[in-house]
Short mmCIF file of C-alpha atoms in Angstrom, two decimals:
data_model
loop_
_atom_site.label_atom_id
_atom_site.label_comp_id
_atom_site.label_asym_id
_atom_site.label_seq_id
_atom_site.Cartn_x
_atom_site.Cartn_y
_atom_site.Cartn_z
CA MET A 2 47.44 -43.16 8.25
CA LYS A 3 49.08 -45.58 6.50
CA LYS A 4 52.37 -46.78 7.67
CA ILE A 5 55.68 -47.69 6.72
CA GLU A 6 57.80 -50.13 8.15
CA THR A 7 61.67 -51.25 6.57
CA CYS A 8 62.54 -54.93 6.90
CA LEU A 9 66.33 -54.39 6.45
CA SER A 10 67.36 -58.27 5.43
CA PRO A 11 65.31 -61.09 4.18
CA GLN A 12 66.48 -63.28 7.01
CA LEU A 13 64.51 -61.03 9.47
CA LEU A 14 61.33 -61.02 7.10
CA HIS A 15 59.28 -63.39 9.72
CA LEU A 16 59.10 -60.88 11.92
CA TYR A 17 57.00 -58.47 9.66
CA GLU A 18 53.22 -59.21 8.59
CA ILE A 19 53.09 -59.22 4.80
CA LYS A 20 49.35 -60.15 4.37
CA GLY A 21 47.82 -57.15 2.97
CA LYS A 22 50.84 -54.84 2.79
CA ASN A 23 51.92 -53.20 -0.24
CA VAL A 24 56.02 -54.80 -0.26
CA LEU A 25 58.40 -52.46 -2.00
CA ILE A 26 61.57 -54.80 -3.03
CA VAL A 27 65.09 -53.24 -3.30
CA ASP A 28 67.77 -54.78 -4.63
CA ILE A 29 69.68 -51.32 -5.61
CA PHE A 30 73.41 -53.26 -6.83
CA ARG A 31 71.73 -54.22 -8.95
CA ALA A 32 68.79 -56.45 -9.55
CA THR A 33 66.08 -54.09 -9.29
CA THR A 34 67.81 -51.24 -10.93
CA SER A 35 68.35 -53.77 -13.80
CA MET A 36 64.48 -54.61 -14.03
CA ILE A 37 63.50 -50.96 -13.87
CA ALA A 38 66.08 -49.82 -16.62
CA ALA A 39 65.19 -53.34 -18.51
CA LEU A 40 61.42 -52.34 -18.45
CA ALA A 41 61.86 -48.79 -19.25
CA ASN A 42 63.45 -49.66 -22.52
CA ASN A 43 60.56 -51.51 -23.81
CA VAL A 44 61.20 -55.60 -22.43
CA ILE A 45 57.86 -56.81 -22.65
CA SER A 46 57.77 -58.68 -19.35
CA ILE A 47 60.64 -59.96 -16.50
CA THR A 48 60.55 -63.31 -14.90
CA PRO A 49 62.11 -63.66 -11.95
CA PHE A 50 63.36 -66.86 -10.86
CA LYS A 51 64.79 -68.40 -7.50
CA ASN A 52 67.28 -70.94 -9.25
CA LEU A 53 69.06 -70.68 -12.11
CA GLU A 54 67.89 -74.57 -13.10
CA GLU A 55 64.31 -73.09 -13.58
CA CYS A 56 65.89 -69.94 -14.96
CA GLU A 57 67.98 -71.25 -17.77
CA ALA A 58 65.24 -73.61 -19.13
CA MET A 59 63.28 -70.75 -20.04
CA LYS A 60 65.90 -69.87 -23.04
CA PRO A 61 64.19 -72.82 -25.78
CA HIS A 62 60.72 -70.61 -25.06
CA GLY A 63 62.04 -67.68 -26.34
CA TYR A 64 63.42 -65.93 -23.15
CA VAL A 65 66.49 -63.96 -22.82
CA ILE A 66 68.19 -65.46 -19.69
CA ALA A 67 70.26 -63.18 -17.32
CA GLY A 68 71.77 -65.05 -14.09
CA GLU A 69 74.20 -63.33 -11.51
CA ARG A 70 75.55 -65.12 -8.66
CA GLU A 71 78.48 -63.73 -5.99
CA GLY A 72 78.09 -60.64 -8.55
CA LYS A 73 79.15 -62.34 -11.65
CA LYS A 74 77.05 -63.35 -14.75
CA VAL A 75 76.33 -66.73 -14.65
CA ALA A 76 78.29 -68.67 -17.58
CA ASN A 77 76.34 -69.66 -20.80
CA PHE A 78 73.57 -66.92 -19.16
CA ASP A 79 72.93 -64.40 -22.33
CA LEU A 80 72.91 -61.73 -19.74
CA GLY A 81 74.38 -60.80 -15.82
CA ASN A 82 72.91 -58.62 -13.90
CA SER A 83 74.14 -55.07 -15.33
CA PRO A 84 70.99 -52.63 -16.04
CA LEU A 85 73.42 -51.09 -18.88
CA SER A 86 72.65 -54.30 -20.85
CA TYR A 87 69.35 -52.95 -21.32
CA LEU A 88 69.68 -49.41 -22.27
CA ASN A 89 68.72 -48.42 -25.95
CA ASN A 90 66.29 -50.70 -26.67
CA ALA A 91 68.88 -53.46 -26.82
CA PHE A 92 66.14 -56.13 -25.87
CA SER A 93 63.05 -54.08 -26.84
CA ASN A 94 59.82 -56.64 -27.51
CA LYS A 95 61.89 -59.44 -25.84
CA LYS A 96 60.67 -61.54 -22.30
CA ILE A 97 63.90 -61.47 -19.82
CA ALA A 98 63.93 -64.38 -17.15
CA ILE A 99 66.36 -63.29 -14.96
CA THR A 100 67.49 -64.91 -11.43
CA THR A 101 69.92 -62.56 -9.17
CA THR A 102 71.90 -63.41 -5.64
CA ASN A 103 69.60 -61.41 -3.65
CA GLY A 104 66.93 -59.48 -5.48
CA THR A 105 64.73 -62.12 -7.35
CA LEU A 106 65.01 -64.27 -3.61
CA ALA A 107 63.20 -61.08 -2.06
CA ILE A 108 60.39 -61.28 -4.60
CA GLU A 109 59.91 -64.77 -3.93
CA MET A 110 59.84 -64.77 0.06
CA VAL A 111 56.61 -61.71 -0.53
CA LYS A 112 54.77 -63.33 -3.56
CA GLU A 113 52.11 -65.25 -1.70
CA ASN A 114 51.17 -62.94 0.75
CA ALA A 115 51.94 -59.31 -0.49
CA ASN A 116 49.11 -56.76 -1.69
CA ASN A 117 51.13 -55.23 -4.73
CA ILE A 118 54.89 -55.75 -4.77
CA ILE A 119 56.69 -52.73 -5.97
CA ILE A 120 60.37 -52.94 -7.61
CA GLY A 121 62.12 -49.81 -6.36
CA ALA A 122 65.15 -48.23 -7.76
CA PHE A 123 66.63 -44.41 -8.00
CA ILE A 124 66.44 -44.09 -11.46
CA ASN A 125 62.51 -44.25 -11.22
CA LEU A 126 61.99 -43.23 -7.39
CA ASN A 127 59.93 -40.02 -7.80
CA ALA A 128 57.54 -42.20 -10.21
CA THR A 129 57.40 -45.03 -7.63
CA ILE A 130 56.71 -42.16 -4.68
CA LYS A 131 53.86 -41.11 -6.76
CA TYR A 132 52.29 -44.83 -7.09
CA LEU A 133 52.91 -44.98 -3.32
CA LYS A 134 51.21 -41.79 -2.28
CA SER A 135 48.15 -42.79 -4.30
CA GLN A 136 47.60 -46.40 -2.65
CA LYS A 137 46.03 -46.96 0.45
CA GLU A 138 47.75 -50.10 2.19
CA ASP A 139 50.53 -50.05 4.68
CA LEU A 140 53.89 -50.39 3.22
CA LEU A 141 56.58 -52.73 3.75
CA ILE A 142 60.04 -51.94 2.42
CA LEU A 143 61.95 -55.05 1.89
CA CYS A 144 65.73 -54.68 1.48
CA ALA A 145 67.46 -57.49 -0.20
CA GLY A 146 70.58 -56.95 1.28
CA TRP A 147 73.64 -59.21 0.58
CA LYS A 148 73.48 -62.57 1.71
CA GLY A 149 70.92 -62.10 4.84
CA LYS A 150 73.42 -58.86 5.61
CA PHE A 151 72.38 -55.06 6.11
CA ASN A 152 73.16 -53.32 2.97
CA LEU A 153 73.97 -49.40 2.72
CA GLU A 154 72.95 -48.80 -0.92
CA ASP A 155 69.64 -50.97 -0.07
CA SER A 156 68.80 -48.74 3.12
CA LEU A 157 69.94 -45.12 1.27
CA TYR A 158 67.18 -46.11 -0.82
CA ALA A 159 64.64 -47.25 1.69
CA GLY A 160 65.74 -44.13 3.46
CA ALA A 161 64.82 -41.85 0.78
CA VAL A 162 61.36 -42.97 0.25
CA ALA A 163 60.42 -42.91 3.94
CA TYR A 164 61.70 -38.77 3.39
CA LEU A 165 59.76 -38.64 0.60
CA LEU A 166 56.49 -40.21 1.73
CA LYS A 167 56.89 -38.83 5.14
CA ASN A 168 53.89 -36.48 4.80
CA ALA A 169 51.91 -39.48 3.25
CA TYR A 170 52.61 -42.16 5.97
CA THR A 171 53.33 -42.64 9.33
CA THR A 172 56.09 -44.78 11.27
CA GLU A 173 56.89 -45.85 14.53
CA CYS A 174 59.32 -48.53 12.90
CA ASP A 175 62.80 -48.08 13.96
CA GLY A 176 64.81 -49.37 11.15
CA THR A 177 62.77 -46.81 8.91
CA LEU A 178 63.24 -43.76 11.30
CA ALA A 179 66.84 -44.80 11.62
CA LEU A 180 67.62 -44.74 7.42
CA LYS A 181 64.87 -41.90 6.87
CA SER A 182 68.02 -40.18 8.87
CA LEU A 183 70.51 -42.37 7.48
CA TYR A 184 69.42 -40.63 3.74
CA GLU A 185 69.17 -36.77 5.18
CA ALA A 186 72.63 -36.95 6.47
CA ASN A 187 73.59 -38.29 3.25
CA LYS A 188 71.76 -37.32 0.36
CA ASN A 189 73.64 -34.89 -1.01
CA ASN A 190 77.33 -37.60 -1.46
CA MET A 191 75.64 -40.93 -2.23
CA ALA A 192 78.40 -41.85 -3.79
CA GLY A 193 81.24 -40.77 -1.66
CA PHE A 194 79.32 -42.00 1.46
CA LEU A 195 78.87 -45.82 -0.31
CA ALA A 196 82.48 -46.05 -1.57
CA ASN A 197 83.62 -47.62 1.66
CA ALA A 198 80.45 -49.90 1.85
CA SER A 199 81.03 -53.49 1.07
CA HIS A 200 79.42 -54.67 -1.85
CA THR A 201 80.51 -51.21 -3.42
CA LYS A 202 84.27 -52.55 -3.32
CA ARG A 203 83.11 -56.03 -4.53
CA LEU A 204 81.68 -54.12 -7.63
CA GLN A 205 84.54 -51.88 -8.06
CA ASN A 206 86.78 -55.31 -8.13
CA GLN A 207 85.09 -56.22 -11.10
CA ASN A 208 85.37 -52.96 -13.29
CA ILE A 209 81.65 -51.96 -13.24
CA GLU A 210 82.21 -48.47 -12.00
CA ALA A 211 79.64 -47.34 -14.53
CA ASP A 212 76.79 -49.48 -13.00
CA ILE A 213 77.11 -48.14 -9.88
CA ASP A 214 76.97 -44.65 -11.23
CA PHE A 215 73.95 -45.93 -12.94
CA CYS A 216 72.45 -47.27 -10.28
CA LEU A 217 72.37 -44.17 -7.80
CA THR A 218 71.01 -41.78 -10.46
CA PHE A 219 68.23 -40.47 -9.92
CA ASP A 220 64.36 -40.16 -11.56
CA ILE A 221 65.96 -41.00 -15.24
CA TYR A 222 62.45 -43.21 -16.08
CA GLU A 223 58.90 -42.18 -15.50
CA LEU A 224 57.55 -45.74 -15.21
CA ILE A 225 57.38 -48.03 -12.45
CA GLY A 226 57.75 -52.03 -12.02
CA LEU A 227 55.08 -54.04 -10.73
CA PHE A 228 55.16 -57.66 -10.01
CA LYS A 229 51.94 -59.33 -10.66
CA ASN A 230 51.23 -62.89 -11.42
CA GLY A 231 54.50 -63.99 -11.40
CA VAL A 232 55.61 -61.37 -14.23
CA ILE A 233 57.37 -58.09 -13.59
CA GLN A 234 55.80 -55.10 -15.86
CA GLY A 235 56.41 -51.56 -16.28
CA GLN A 236 53.45 -48.94 -15.85
CA ILE A 237 53.35 -45.24 -16.46
CA LEU A 238 51.35 -43.70 -14.16
CA MET B 256 94.32 -52.54 11.87
CA LYS B 257 92.00 -54.31 14.01
CA LYS B 258 88.19 -54.39 12.50
CA ILE B 259 84.87 -53.59 13.72
CA GLU B 260 81.88 -55.13 12.68
CA THR B 261 77.96 -54.79 13.85
CA CYS B 262 75.14 -57.19 13.93
CA LEU B 263 71.82 -55.21 14.23
CA SER B 264 69.93 -58.04 15.41
CA PRO B 265 70.51 -61.60 17.56
CA GLN B 266 68.71 -62.98 14.55
CA LEU B 267 71.54 -62.33 12.32
CA LEU B 268 74.30 -63.55 14.34
CA HIS B 269 74.66 -66.71 12.29
CA LEU B 270 75.80 -64.49 9.63
CA TYR B 271 79.01 -63.35 11.68
CA GLU B 272 82.56 -64.85 12.75
CA ILE B 273 82.56 -64.76 16.63
CA LYS B 274 85.61 -66.82 17.34
CA GLY B 275 88.34 -64.99 18.67
CA LYS B 276 86.74 -61.38 18.64
CA ASN B 277 85.82 -59.20 21.17
CA VAL B 278 81.89 -58.95 21.42
CA LEU B 279 80.48 -55.61 22.93
CA ILE B 280 76.76 -56.44 23.98
CA VAL B 281 74.30 -53.39 23.33
CA ASP B 282 70.82 -53.26 25.15
CA ILE B 283 70.73 -49.26 26.72
CA PHE B 284 67.01 -49.47 27.43
CA ARG B 285 68.03 -51.03 29.63
CA ALA B 286 69.45 -54.42 30.65
CA THR B 287 72.91 -53.29 29.77
CA THR B 288 72.77 -50.13 31.58
CA SER B 289 71.04 -51.70 34.35
CA MET B 290 74.46 -53.93 34.68
CA ILE B 291 76.86 -50.89 34.72
CA ALA B 292 74.88 -48.93 36.83
CA ALA B 293 74.77 -51.91 39.42
CA LEU B 294 78.52 -52.68 39.04
CA ALA B 295 79.30 -48.69 39.38
CA ASN B 296 77.06 -49.07 42.85
CA ASN B 297 79.44 -52.01 44.33
CA VAL B 298 76.98 -54.78 43.66
CA ILE B 299 80.41 -57.70 43.53
CA SER B 300 78.65 -59.43 40.60
CA ILE B 301 75.98 -59.80 37.93
CA THR B 302 74.77 -63.22 36.58
CA PRO B 303 72.75 -63.13 33.53
CA PHE B 304 70.28 -65.92 32.80
CA LYS B 305 68.36 -67.08 30.00
CA ASN B 306 64.78 -67.92 31.40
CA LEU B 307 63.00 -66.74 34.44
CA GLU B 308 63.02 -70.35 36.66
CA GLU B 309 66.98 -70.19 36.48
CA CYS B 310 67.09 -66.62 37.71
CA GLU B 311 64.52 -67.19 40.50
CA ALA B 312 66.07 -70.34 41.62
CA MET B 313 69.30 -68.34 42.90
CA LYS B 314 67.17 -66.25 45.32
CA PRO B 315 67.99 -68.88 47.85
CA HIS B 316 71.38 -68.72 47.43
CA GLY B 317 71.72 -65.04 48.57
CA TYR B 318 71.15 -63.57 44.92
CA VAL B 319 68.80 -60.46 44.40
CA ILE B 320 66.84 -61.37 41.50
CA ALA B 321 66.35 -59.11 38.82
CA GLY B 322 63.99 -60.01 36.42
CA GLU B 323 62.44 -57.89 33.42
CA ARG B 324 59.57 -59.34 30.89
CA GLU B 325 58.12 -56.99 27.62
CA GLY B 326 59.47 -54.31 29.57
CA LYS B 327 57.90 -54.97 33.13
CA LYS B 328 59.28 -56.14 36.09
CA VAL B 329 58.96 -60.30 36.55
CA ALA B 330 55.96 -60.42 39.79
CA ASN B 331 58.20 -62.03 42.65
CA PHE B 332 61.35 -60.73 41.55
CA ASP B 333 63.25 -58.10 43.69
CA LEU B 334 63.91 -55.96 40.85
CA GLY B 335 62.78 -55.32 37.48
CA ASN B 336 65.11 -53.67 34.73
CA SER B 337 65.75 -50.34 35.87
CA PRO B 338 69.26 -49.19 36.47
CA LEU B 339 67.92 -46.33 39.21
CA SER B 340 67.32 -48.82 41.41
CA TYR B 341 71.29 -49.58 41.87
CA LEU B 342 71.90 -45.91 42.87
CA ASN B 343 73.34 -44.55 45.77
CA ASN B 344 75.34 -48.23 46.59
CA ALA B 345 71.03 -49.63 47.42
CA PHE B 346 72.75 -53.37 46.52
CA SER B 347 76.20 -52.62 47.65
CA ASN B 348 77.91 -55.92 48.03
CA LYS B 349 75.49 -58.28 47.01
CA LYS B 350 75.14 -60.33 43.96
CA ILE B 351 72.45 -59.94 41.41
CA ALA B 352 70.83 -62.79 39.24
CA ILE B 353 69.21 -61.30 36.42
CA THR B 354 67.03 -61.77 33.28
CA THR B 355 65.73 -59.61 30.35
CA THR B 356 64.17 -60.12 27.01
CA ASN B 357 66.49 -59.43 25.06
CA GLY B 358 70.07 -58.30 26.38
CA THR B 359 70.95 -61.68 28.37
CA LEU B 360 70.04 -63.92 25.57
CA ALA B 361 72.73 -61.98 23.78
CA ILE B 362 75.30 -62.72 26.30
CA GLU B 363 74.16 -66.15 26.32
CA MET B 364 74.76 -66.84 22.20
CA VAL B 365 78.23 -65.12 22.32
CA LYS B 366 79.70 -66.46 25.61
CA GLU B 367 80.98 -70.47 24.10
CA ASN B 368 83.29 -68.39 21.73
CA ALA B 369 83.86 -64.79 22.13
CA ASN B 370 87.23 -63.24 22.95
CA ASN B 371 86.39 -60.59 25.85
CA ILE B 372 82.84 -59.84 25.80
CA ILE B 373 82.07 -56.53 27.28
CA ILE B 374 78.95 -54.90 28.71
CA GLY B 375 78.02 -51.55 26.53
CA ALA B 376 76.46 -48.17 27.91
CA PHE B 377 76.26 -44.89 27.30
CA ILE B 378 76.92 -44.36 30.85
CA ASN B 379 80.29 -45.31 30.50
CA LEU B 380 81.11 -45.31 26.67
CA ASN B 381 84.56 -43.55 27.39
CA ALA B 382 85.70 -46.22 29.51
CA THR B 383 84.66 -48.89 27.40
CA ILE B 384 86.33 -46.89 24.31
CA LYS B 385 89.63 -46.63 26.25
CA TYR B 386 89.22 -50.51 27.44
CA LEU B 387 88.73 -51.37 23.10
CA LYS B 388 91.98 -49.05 22.28
CA SER B 389 93.79 -51.15 24.40
CA GLN B 390 92.64 -54.57 23.01
CA LYS B 391 94.34 -55.87 19.89
CA GLU B 392 91.14 -57.98 19.09
CA ASP B 393 88.77 -57.90 16.18
CA LEU B 394 85.73 -56.38 17.66
CA LEU B 395 81.88 -57.65 17.15
CA ILE B 396 78.94 -55.13 18.51
CA LEU B 397 76.21 -56.87 19.06
CA CYS B 398 72.52 -55.11 19.26
CA ALA B 399 70.49 -56.92 21.13
CA GLY B 400 67.71 -55.15 19.49
CA TRP B 401 63.78 -55.61 20.54
CA LYS B 402 62.96 -59.25 19.86
CA GLY B 403 64.96 -59.56 16.81
CA LYS B 404 64.10 -56.04 15.45
CA PHE B 405 66.94 -53.38 14.49
CA ASN B 406 66.63 -50.99 17.18
CA LEU B 407 67.27 -47.51 17.56
CA GLU B 408 68.67 -46.59 20.83
CA ASP B 409 71.13 -49.54 20.54
CA SER B 410 72.14 -48.65 17.07
CA LEU B 411 73.00 -45.32 18.38
CA TYR B 412 75.25 -46.75 20.64
CA ALA B 413 77.13 -48.79 18.15
CA GLY B 414 77.66 -45.57 15.97
CA ALA B 415 79.00 -43.66 18.90
CA VAL B 416 81.20 -46.47 19.51
CA ALA B 417 82.56 -46.87 15.97
CA TYR B 418 83.05 -43.31 15.62
CA LEU B 419 85.10 -43.04 18.29
CA LEU B 420 86.80 -46.00 17.45
CA LYS B 421 87.29 -44.32 13.81
CA ASN B 422 91.27 -44.09 14.18
CA ALA B 423 91.84 -46.94 16.14
CA TYR B 424 90.00 -49.44 14.19
CA THR B 425 88.75 -49.89 10.43
CA THR B 426 85.75 -51.05 8.75
CA GLU B 427 84.17 -52.43 5.98
CA CYS B 428 80.63 -53.22 7.65
CA ASP B 429 77.95 -51.69 5.94
CA GLY B 430 76.20 -51.86 9.37
CA THR B 431 79.15 -50.43 11.36
CA LEU B 432 79.26 -47.45 8.52
CA ALA B 433 75.63 -46.63 8.54
CA LEU B 434 75.60 -46.56 12.15
CA LYS B 435 78.27 -44.29 12.68
CA SER B 436 77.06 -41.82 10.18
CA LEU B 437 73.25 -42.06 11.92
CA TYR B 438 75.00 -41.36 15.07
CA GLU B 439 77.47 -38.48 13.48
CA ALA B 440 73.70 -36.95 12.28
CA ASN B 441 72.02 -37.39 15.82
CA LYS B 442 74.64 -37.17 18.35
CA ASN B 443 73.48 -33.47 19.46
CA ASN B 444 69.88 -34.46 19.89
CA MET B 445 69.52 -37.93 20.96
CA ALA B 446 66.65 -38.20 23.03
CA GLY B 447 64.53 -36.29 20.96
CA PHE B 448 65.70 -38.41 17.56
CA LEU B 449 65.06 -41.16 19.96
CA ALA B 450 61.25 -39.91 21.22
CA ASN B 451 59.79 -41.45 18.24
CA ALA B 452 61.39 -44.92 18.62
CA SER B 453 59.03 -47.83 19.23
CA HIS B 454 61.16 -48.71 22.39
CA THR B 455 61.07 -45.23 23.30
CA LYS B 456 57.60 -44.99 23.54
CA ARG B 457 57.07 -48.44 24.81
CA LEU B 458 58.80 -47.31 27.94
CA GLN B 459 56.95 -43.71 28.02
CA ASN B 460 53.60 -45.60 28.54
CA GLN B 461 55.33 -47.00 31.43
CA ASN B 462 56.09 -43.50 33.35
CA ILE B 463 59.84 -44.36 32.94
CA GLU B 464 61.04 -41.12 31.33
CA ALA B 465 63.89 -40.86 34.22
CA ASP B 466 65.13 -44.25 33.07
CA ILE B 467 65.59 -43.35 29.57
CA ASP B 468 67.25 -40.38 30.71
CA PHE B 469 69.58 -42.17 32.75
CA CYS B 470 70.13 -44.38 30.17
CA LEU B 471 71.11 -42.02 27.48
CA THR B 472 73.73 -39.61 29.74
CA PHE B 473 76.82 -40.28 29.05
CA ASP B 474 79.86 -40.84 31.13
CA ILE B 475 78.65 -40.82 34.54
CA TYR B 476 81.29 -43.72 35.33
CA GLU B 477 84.64 -44.93 34.55
CA LEU B 478 84.62 -48.36 35.31
CA ILE B 479 84.00 -50.83 32.91
CA GLY B 480 81.80 -54.19 32.76
CA LEU B 481 83.27 -57.89 31.58
CA PHE B 482 81.36 -60.70 31.17
CA LYS B 483 83.64 -64.04 31.95
CA ASN B 484 83.25 -67.08 33.33
CA GLY B 485 79.07 -66.82 33.60
CA VAL B 486 79.41 -63.51 35.68
CA ILE B 487 79.50 -59.91 34.95
CA GLN B 488 82.12 -57.82 37.19
CA GLY B 489 83.30 -54.37 36.69
CA GLN B 490 87.11 -53.40 36.24
CA ILE B 491 88.49 -49.92 36.86
CA LEU B 492 90.97 -49.32 33.84
#
């Protein structure tokens, strides 16, 4: 049976084999949630960039540029990292260029060797589960974390995926077993459990409770997000 | 209030400030459990070594040498890494020199900068909790893991410590919050939960279920283990 592993931080990625595996990128607060929200609201594509300069250079080419560092919008960028920016088809038929502290870096790290790269978010969890059930390859869940540290919201998402795939994939990965148990223990009170988390507090200090609530909402959208040939696009199953 | 943080792998240790903190070293299967069992069975001291050669060189100086790599006893060493070797005062009044895959390396990494270094095991958990309650410094729990990867048994121990110290320390560390919840969810069935873990399977393949059972037993001993000036010694509170 196909296998799941979970890498809890990009800084541990060298311990995992990537070649030939599907990789699910998770940065719940807020990069990967923003990407799914954007795709579901009819942006054409999202191009992730590692650094600010490369991202900003896309502006003259007609891209909407989204940039976040330390949880905040970068000056002179059109958008920060709020998924709510994309609602109501606000950027319908636009191309987005995006750079974020953790999430876009995680994509960068696996793009050479992964089989398929999937963008993970609670807002389209069941669509992603359906897709992953259809896949034959082993799965590596890569939690973007916060500056290399373990992060609670990405871990809960990884645990939810492991829990929902338990009959379709097998695992001997301690990280996956732990997060599956963590999700099972907290799935009915995720917001309460996350209220003490470091990243939640950082975001609350910026008055973006609405972003947090949105990022923790299950299954608003039915499309999945796939990174291929340098861009992320939506796919309806 | 004093704070707890948890570092899930030695490979993430550079992300944490060590200076001035107490560090609790955790390698439940089996290095730190063996150390506590040895001290409780009246060995004089335990000197940890990073590499095999340094450890073996202590033999002519009257030390009993214990060496483990890949979960197995090193050829020509007196002992491997089984805590059961030390029971019934088998090495009473002896000095032990020890080297293990993960645990002794973790001690090495913090010895220059930590305040007090404490050796963690379930077999003396409450004694360690009592000691930590008496301390004023912030606490960093360092899980030795398995070759850099997150490890379930060390994580459950870290979670138990966070749970038992919840009124004495505060935390904003996502790793600590996650492991505390993990422990609370599984504390009444730790062996069952661990049965699927990678390291448990590795050890079971070596027919050392008795070691596992011993390592998961709570509060057999009332002394704590402290690393100071290069050696680990027991202290009764």
